[in-house]
PDB file of C-alpha atoms in Angstrom:
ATOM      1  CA  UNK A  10      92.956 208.650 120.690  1.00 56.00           C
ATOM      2  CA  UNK A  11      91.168 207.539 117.582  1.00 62.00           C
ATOM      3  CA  UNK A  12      91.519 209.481 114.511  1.00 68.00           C
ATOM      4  CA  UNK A  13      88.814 211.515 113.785  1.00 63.00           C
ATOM      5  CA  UNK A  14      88.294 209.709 110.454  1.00 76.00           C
ATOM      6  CA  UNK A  15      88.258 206.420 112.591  1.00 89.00           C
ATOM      7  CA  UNK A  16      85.033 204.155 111.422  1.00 96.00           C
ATOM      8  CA  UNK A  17      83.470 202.990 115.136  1.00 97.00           C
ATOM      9  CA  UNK A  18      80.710 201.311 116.076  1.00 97.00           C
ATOM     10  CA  UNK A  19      79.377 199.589 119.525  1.00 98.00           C
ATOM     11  CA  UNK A  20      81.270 196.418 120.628  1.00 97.00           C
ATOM     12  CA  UNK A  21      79.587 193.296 120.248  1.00 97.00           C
ATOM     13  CA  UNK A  22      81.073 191.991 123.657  1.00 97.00           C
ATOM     14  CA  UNK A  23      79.169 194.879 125.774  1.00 98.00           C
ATOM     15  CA  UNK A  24      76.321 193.883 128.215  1.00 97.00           C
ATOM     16  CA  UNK A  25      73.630 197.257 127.766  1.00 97.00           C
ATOM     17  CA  UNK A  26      70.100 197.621 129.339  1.00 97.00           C
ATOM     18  CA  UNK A  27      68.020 200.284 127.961  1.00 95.00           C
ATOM     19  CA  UNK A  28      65.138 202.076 129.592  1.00 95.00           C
ATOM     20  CA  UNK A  29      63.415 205.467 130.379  1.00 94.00           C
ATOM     21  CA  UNK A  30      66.387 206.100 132.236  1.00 93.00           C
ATOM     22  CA  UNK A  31      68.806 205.372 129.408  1.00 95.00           C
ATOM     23  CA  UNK A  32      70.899 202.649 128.607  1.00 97.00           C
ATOM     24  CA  UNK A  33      73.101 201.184 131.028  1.00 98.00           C
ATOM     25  CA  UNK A  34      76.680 199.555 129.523  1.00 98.00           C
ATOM     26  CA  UNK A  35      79.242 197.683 130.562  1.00 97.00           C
ATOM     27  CA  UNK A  36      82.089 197.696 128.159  1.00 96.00           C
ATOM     28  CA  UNK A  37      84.967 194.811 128.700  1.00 93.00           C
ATOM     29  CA  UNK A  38      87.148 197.258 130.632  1.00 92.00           C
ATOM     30  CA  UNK A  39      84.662 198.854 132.770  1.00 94.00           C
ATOM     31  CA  UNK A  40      84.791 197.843 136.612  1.00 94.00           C
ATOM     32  CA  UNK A  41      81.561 199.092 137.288  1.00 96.00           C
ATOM     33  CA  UNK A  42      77.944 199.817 134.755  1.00 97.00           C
ATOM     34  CA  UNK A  43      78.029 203.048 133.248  1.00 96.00           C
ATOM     35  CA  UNK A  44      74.946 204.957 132.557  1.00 97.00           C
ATOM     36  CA  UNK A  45      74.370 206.339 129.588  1.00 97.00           C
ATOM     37  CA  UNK A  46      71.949 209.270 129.107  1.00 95.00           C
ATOM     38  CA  UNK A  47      70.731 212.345 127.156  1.00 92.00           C
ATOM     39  CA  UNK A  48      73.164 213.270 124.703  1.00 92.00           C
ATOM     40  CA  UNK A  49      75.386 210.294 125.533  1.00 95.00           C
ATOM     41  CA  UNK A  50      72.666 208.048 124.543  1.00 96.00           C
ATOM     42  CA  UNK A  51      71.906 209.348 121.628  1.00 96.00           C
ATOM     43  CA  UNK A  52      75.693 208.787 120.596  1.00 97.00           C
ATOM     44  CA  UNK A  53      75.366 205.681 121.944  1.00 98.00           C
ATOM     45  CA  UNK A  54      72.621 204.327 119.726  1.00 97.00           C
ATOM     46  CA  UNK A  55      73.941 206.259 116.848  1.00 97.00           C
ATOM     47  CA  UNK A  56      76.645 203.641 116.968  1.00 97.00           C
ATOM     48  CA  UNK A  57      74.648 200.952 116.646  1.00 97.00           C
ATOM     49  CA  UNK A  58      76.010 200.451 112.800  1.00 96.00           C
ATOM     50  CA  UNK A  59      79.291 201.821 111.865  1.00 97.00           C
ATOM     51  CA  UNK A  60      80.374 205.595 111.901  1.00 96.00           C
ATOM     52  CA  UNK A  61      82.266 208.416 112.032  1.00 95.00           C
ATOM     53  CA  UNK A  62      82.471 211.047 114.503  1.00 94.00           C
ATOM     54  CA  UNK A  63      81.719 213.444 111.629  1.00 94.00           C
ATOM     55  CA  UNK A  64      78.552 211.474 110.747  1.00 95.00           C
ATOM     56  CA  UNK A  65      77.389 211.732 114.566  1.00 96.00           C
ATOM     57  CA  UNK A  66      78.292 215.265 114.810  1.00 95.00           C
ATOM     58  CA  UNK A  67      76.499 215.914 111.814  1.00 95.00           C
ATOM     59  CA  UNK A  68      73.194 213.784 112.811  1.00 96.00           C
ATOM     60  CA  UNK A  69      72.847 215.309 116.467  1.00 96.00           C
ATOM     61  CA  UNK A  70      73.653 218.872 115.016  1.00 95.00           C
ATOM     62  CA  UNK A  71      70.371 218.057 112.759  1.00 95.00           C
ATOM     63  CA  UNK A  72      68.407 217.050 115.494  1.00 94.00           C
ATOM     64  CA  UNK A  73      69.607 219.783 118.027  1.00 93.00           C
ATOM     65  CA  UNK A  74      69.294 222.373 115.140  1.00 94.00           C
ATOM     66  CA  UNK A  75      73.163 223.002 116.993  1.00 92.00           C
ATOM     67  CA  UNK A  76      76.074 223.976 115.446  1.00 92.00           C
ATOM     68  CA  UNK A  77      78.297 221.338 114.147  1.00 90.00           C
ATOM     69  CA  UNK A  78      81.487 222.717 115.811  1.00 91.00           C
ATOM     70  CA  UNK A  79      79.696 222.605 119.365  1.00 91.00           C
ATOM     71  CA  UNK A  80      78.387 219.365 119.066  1.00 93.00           C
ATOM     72  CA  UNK A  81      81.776 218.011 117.537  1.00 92.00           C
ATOM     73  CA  UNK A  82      83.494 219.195 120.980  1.00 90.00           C
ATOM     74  CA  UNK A  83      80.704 218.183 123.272  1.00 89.00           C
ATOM     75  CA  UNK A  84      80.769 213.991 121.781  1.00 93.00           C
ATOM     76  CA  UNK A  85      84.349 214.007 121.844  1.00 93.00           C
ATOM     77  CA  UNK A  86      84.716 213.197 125.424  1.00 91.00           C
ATOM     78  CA  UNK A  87      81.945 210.423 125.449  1.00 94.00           C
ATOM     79  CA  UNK A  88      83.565 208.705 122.518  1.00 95.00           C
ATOM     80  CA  UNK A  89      87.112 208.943 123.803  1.00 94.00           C
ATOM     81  CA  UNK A  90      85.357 207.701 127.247  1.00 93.00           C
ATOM     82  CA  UNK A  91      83.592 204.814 124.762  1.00 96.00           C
ATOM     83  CA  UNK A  92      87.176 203.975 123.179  1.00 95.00           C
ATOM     84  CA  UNK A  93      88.887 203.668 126.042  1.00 94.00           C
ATOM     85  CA  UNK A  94      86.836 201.340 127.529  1.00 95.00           C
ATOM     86  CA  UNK A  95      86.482 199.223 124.756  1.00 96.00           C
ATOM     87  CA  UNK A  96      82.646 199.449 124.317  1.00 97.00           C
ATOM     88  CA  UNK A  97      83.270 200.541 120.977  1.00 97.00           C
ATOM     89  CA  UNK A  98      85.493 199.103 118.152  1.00 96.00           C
ATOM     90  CA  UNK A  99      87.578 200.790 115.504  1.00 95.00           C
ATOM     91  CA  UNK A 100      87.766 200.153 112.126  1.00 90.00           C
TER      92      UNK A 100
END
């Protein structure tokens, strides 16, 4: 796990498609495409230039009119998922 403080941003050696469907990604430790969509793609493209998971939290919480705690809990899964998989880096 990645601290939360952790600057991330998408890797540069992922394969993505994106669509009305979302975006599709396949991250250097992925065995199949994973689909990203909704809220998860919204993360996705927020990492598109560097960031923290406080900066993301903060942004969606904005644009859900959400609380920041919720939608701190609710990304934490898709980034971990993102980290894991290498189809982000850390800084």
């Amino acid at each position: 796990m990645a601290k939360a403080s952790a600057v991330i941003k998408q890797s540069p050696e992922v394969i993505s498609r994106s669509g009305p469907f979302g975006v599709v990604i396949l991250a250097p430790r992925d065995i199949e495409p994973r689909l990203l969509e909704g809220s998860a793609r919204l993360v996705w493209d927020l990492l598109s230039d560097w960031s923290t998971r406080e900066d993301i939290a903060e942004s969606l919480a904005k644009l859900f009119g959400e609380d920041h705690g919720v939608i701190s809990r609710d990304i934490e899964m898709v980034i971990e998922e993102l980290i894991a998989t290498e189809a982000v880096v850390v800084s």
